[in-house]
PDB file of C-alpha atoms in Angstrom:
ATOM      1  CA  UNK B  20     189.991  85.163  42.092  1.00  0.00           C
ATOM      2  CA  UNK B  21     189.404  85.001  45.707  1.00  0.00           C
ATOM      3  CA  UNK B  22     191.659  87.841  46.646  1.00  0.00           C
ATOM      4  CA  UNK B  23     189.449  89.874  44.174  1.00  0.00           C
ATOM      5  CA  UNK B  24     186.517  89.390  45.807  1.00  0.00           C
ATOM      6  CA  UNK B  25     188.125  90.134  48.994  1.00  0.00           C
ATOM      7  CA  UNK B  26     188.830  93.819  47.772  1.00  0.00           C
ATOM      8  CA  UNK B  27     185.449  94.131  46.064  1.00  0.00           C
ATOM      9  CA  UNK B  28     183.724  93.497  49.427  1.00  0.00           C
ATOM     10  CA  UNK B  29     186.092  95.996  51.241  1.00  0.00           C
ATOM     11  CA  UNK B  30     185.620  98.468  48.490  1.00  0.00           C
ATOM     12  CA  UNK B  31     181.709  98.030  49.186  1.00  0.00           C
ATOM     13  CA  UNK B  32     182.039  97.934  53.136  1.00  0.00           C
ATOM     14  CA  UNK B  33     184.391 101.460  52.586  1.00  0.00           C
ATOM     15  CA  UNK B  34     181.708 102.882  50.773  1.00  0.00           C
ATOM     16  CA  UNK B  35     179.024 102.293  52.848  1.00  0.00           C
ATOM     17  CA  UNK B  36     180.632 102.755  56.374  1.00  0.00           C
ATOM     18  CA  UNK B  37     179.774 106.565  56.956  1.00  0.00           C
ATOM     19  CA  UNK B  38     175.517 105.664  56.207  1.00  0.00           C
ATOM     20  CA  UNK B  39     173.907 105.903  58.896  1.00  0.00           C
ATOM     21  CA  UNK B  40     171.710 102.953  59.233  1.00  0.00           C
ATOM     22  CA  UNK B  41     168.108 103.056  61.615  1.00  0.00           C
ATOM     23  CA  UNK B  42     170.004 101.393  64.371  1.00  0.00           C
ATOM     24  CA  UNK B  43     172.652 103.940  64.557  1.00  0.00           C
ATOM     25  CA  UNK B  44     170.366 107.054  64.047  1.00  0.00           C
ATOM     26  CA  UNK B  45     168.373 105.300  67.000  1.00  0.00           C
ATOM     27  CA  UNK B  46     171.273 105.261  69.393  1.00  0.00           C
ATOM     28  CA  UNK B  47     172.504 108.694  68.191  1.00  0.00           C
ATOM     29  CA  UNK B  48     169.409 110.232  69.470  1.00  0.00           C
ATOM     30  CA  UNK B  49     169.008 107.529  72.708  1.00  0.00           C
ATOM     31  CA  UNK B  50     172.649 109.170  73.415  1.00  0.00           C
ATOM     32  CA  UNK B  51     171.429 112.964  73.021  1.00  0.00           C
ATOM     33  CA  UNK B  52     168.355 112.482  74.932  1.00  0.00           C
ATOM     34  CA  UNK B  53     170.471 111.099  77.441  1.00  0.00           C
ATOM     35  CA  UNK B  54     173.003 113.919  77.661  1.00  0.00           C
ATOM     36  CA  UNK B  55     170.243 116.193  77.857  1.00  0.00           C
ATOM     37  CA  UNK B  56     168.383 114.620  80.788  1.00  0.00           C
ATOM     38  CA  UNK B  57     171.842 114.066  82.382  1.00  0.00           C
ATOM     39  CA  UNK B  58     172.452 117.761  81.891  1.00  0.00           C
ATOM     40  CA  UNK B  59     169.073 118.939  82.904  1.00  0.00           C
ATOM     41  CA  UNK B  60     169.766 116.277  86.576  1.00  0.00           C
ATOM     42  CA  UNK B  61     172.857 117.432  87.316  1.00  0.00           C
ATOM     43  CA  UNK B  62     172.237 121.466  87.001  1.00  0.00           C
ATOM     44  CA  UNK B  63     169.203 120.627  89.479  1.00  0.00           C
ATOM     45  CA  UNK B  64     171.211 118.860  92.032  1.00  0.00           C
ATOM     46  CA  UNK B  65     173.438 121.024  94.606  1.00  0.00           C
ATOM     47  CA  UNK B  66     172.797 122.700  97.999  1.00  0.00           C
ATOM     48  CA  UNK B  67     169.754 124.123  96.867  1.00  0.00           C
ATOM     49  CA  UNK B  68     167.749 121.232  95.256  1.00  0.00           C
ATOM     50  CA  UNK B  69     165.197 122.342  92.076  1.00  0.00           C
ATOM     51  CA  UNK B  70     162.763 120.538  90.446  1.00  0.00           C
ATOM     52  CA  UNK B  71     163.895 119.143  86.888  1.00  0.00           C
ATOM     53  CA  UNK B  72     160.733 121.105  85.807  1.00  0.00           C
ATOM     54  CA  UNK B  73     162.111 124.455  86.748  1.00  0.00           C
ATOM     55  CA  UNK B  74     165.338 123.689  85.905  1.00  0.00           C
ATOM     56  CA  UNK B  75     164.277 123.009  81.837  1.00  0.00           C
ATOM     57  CA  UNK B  76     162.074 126.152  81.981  1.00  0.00           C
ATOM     58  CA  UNK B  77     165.244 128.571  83.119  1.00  0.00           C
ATOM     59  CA  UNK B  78     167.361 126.879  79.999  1.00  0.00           C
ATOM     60  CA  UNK B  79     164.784 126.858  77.753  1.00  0.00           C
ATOM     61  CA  UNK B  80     163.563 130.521  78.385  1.00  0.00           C
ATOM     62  CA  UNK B  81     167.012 131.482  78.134  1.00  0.00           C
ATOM     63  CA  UNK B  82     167.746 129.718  74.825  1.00  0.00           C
ATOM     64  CA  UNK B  83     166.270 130.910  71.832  1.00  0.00           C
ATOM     65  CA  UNK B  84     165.583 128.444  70.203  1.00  0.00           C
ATOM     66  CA  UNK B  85     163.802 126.201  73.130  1.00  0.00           C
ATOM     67  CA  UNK B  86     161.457 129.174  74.254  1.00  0.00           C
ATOM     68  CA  UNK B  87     158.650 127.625  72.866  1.00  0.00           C
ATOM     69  CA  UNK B  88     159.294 124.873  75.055  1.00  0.00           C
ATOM     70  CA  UNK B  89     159.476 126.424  78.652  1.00  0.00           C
ATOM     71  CA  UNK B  90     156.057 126.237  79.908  1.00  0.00           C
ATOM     72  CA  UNK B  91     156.559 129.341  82.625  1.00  0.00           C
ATOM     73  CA  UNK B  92     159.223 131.596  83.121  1.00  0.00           C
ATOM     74  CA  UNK B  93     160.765 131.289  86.340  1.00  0.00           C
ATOM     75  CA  UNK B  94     162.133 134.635  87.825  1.00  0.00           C
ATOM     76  CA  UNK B  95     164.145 134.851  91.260  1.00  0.00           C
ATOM     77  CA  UNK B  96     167.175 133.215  93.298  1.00  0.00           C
ATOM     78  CA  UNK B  97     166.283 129.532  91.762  1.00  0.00           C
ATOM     79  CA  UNK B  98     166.655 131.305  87.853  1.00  0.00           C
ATOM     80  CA  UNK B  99     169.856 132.669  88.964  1.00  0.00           C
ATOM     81  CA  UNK B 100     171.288 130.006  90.397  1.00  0.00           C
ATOM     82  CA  UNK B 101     170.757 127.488  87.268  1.00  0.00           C
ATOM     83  CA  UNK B 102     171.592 130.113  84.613  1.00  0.00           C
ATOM     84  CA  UNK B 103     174.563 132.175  86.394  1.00  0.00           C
ATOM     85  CA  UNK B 104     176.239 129.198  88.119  1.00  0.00           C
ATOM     86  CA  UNK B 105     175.158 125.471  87.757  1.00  0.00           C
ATOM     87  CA  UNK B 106     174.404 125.350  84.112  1.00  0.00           C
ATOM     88  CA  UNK B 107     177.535 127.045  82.619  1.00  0.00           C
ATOM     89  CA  UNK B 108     180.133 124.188  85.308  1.00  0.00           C
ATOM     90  CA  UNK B 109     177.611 121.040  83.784  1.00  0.00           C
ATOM     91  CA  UNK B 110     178.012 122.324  80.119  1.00  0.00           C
ATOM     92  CA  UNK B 111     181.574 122.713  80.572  1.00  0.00           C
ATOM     93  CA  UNK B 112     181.779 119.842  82.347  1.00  0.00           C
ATOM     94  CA  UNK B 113     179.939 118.105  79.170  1.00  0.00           C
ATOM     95  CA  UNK B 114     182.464 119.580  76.969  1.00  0.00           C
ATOM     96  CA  UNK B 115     185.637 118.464  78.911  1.00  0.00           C
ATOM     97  CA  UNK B 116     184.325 114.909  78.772  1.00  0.00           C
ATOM     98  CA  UNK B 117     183.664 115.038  75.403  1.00  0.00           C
ATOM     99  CA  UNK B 118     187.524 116.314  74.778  1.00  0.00           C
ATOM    100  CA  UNK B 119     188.611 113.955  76.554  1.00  0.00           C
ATOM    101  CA  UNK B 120     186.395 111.052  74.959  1.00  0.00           C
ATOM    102  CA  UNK B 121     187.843 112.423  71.572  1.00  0.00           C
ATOM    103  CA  UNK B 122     191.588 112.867  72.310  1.00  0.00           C
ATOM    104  CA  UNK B 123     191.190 108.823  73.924  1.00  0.00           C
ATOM    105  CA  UNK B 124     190.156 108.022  70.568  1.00  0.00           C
ATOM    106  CA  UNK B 125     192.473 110.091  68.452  1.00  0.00           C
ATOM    107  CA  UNK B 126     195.534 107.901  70.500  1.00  0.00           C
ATOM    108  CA  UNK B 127     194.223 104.545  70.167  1.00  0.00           C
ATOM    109  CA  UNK B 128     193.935 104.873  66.691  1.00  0.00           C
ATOM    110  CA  UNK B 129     197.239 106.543  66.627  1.00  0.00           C
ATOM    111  CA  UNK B 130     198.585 103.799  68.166  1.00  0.00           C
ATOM    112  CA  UNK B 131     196.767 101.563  66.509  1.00  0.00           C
ATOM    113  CA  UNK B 132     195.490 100.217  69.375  1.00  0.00           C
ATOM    114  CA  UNK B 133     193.193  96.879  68.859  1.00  0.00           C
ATOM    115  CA  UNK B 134     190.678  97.960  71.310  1.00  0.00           C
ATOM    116  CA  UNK B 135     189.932 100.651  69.269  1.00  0.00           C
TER     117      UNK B 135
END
């Protein structure tokens, strides 16, 4: 009887383990905020220093989507700068870190490793 139960229960947890609760939507977005600001810091930082402010209005006049958001367009050596050569090294430097990030994970469960 008890061993039933047991599997019940893990049936239920199994079910229910890819819902995203309020606590882990609220981290999600903590986490993206985050990257973002971390992006936005790090594509203003360098030789030539710029404001977070400007920096947000070149990639958000640049993107599409996010025009709405740039409250002035910024024009001249600071706009090229961001867009041409700090922003595309910080994305891809996102995007290696979040290969690597992935591939750690895909080998500790691989290896079933109990940390993981």
């Amino acid at each position: 009887m008890l061993r039933n139960s047991v599997k019940h229960t893990n049936h239920i947890e199994n079910n229910n383990r890819w819902l995203i609760t309020g606590k882990l939507a609220r981290n999600i977005l903590a986490f993206i905020l985050l990257l973002i600001a971390s992006i936005v810091a790090a594509t203003g930082l360098g030789a030539v220093n710029i404001s977070p402010s400007a920096v947000w209005n070149v990639i958000a006049s640049h993107i599409p989507g996010l025009k709405m958001f740039a409250s002035n367009t910024i024009t001249g050596p600071d706009s090229d700068i961001i867009w041409e050569i700090r922003f595309p090294r910080v994305l891809l430097g996102a995007l290696v870190g979040m290969c690597l990030a992935m591939a750690g994970t895909a080998l500790q469960g691989l290896l079933l490793n109990p940390l993981a």
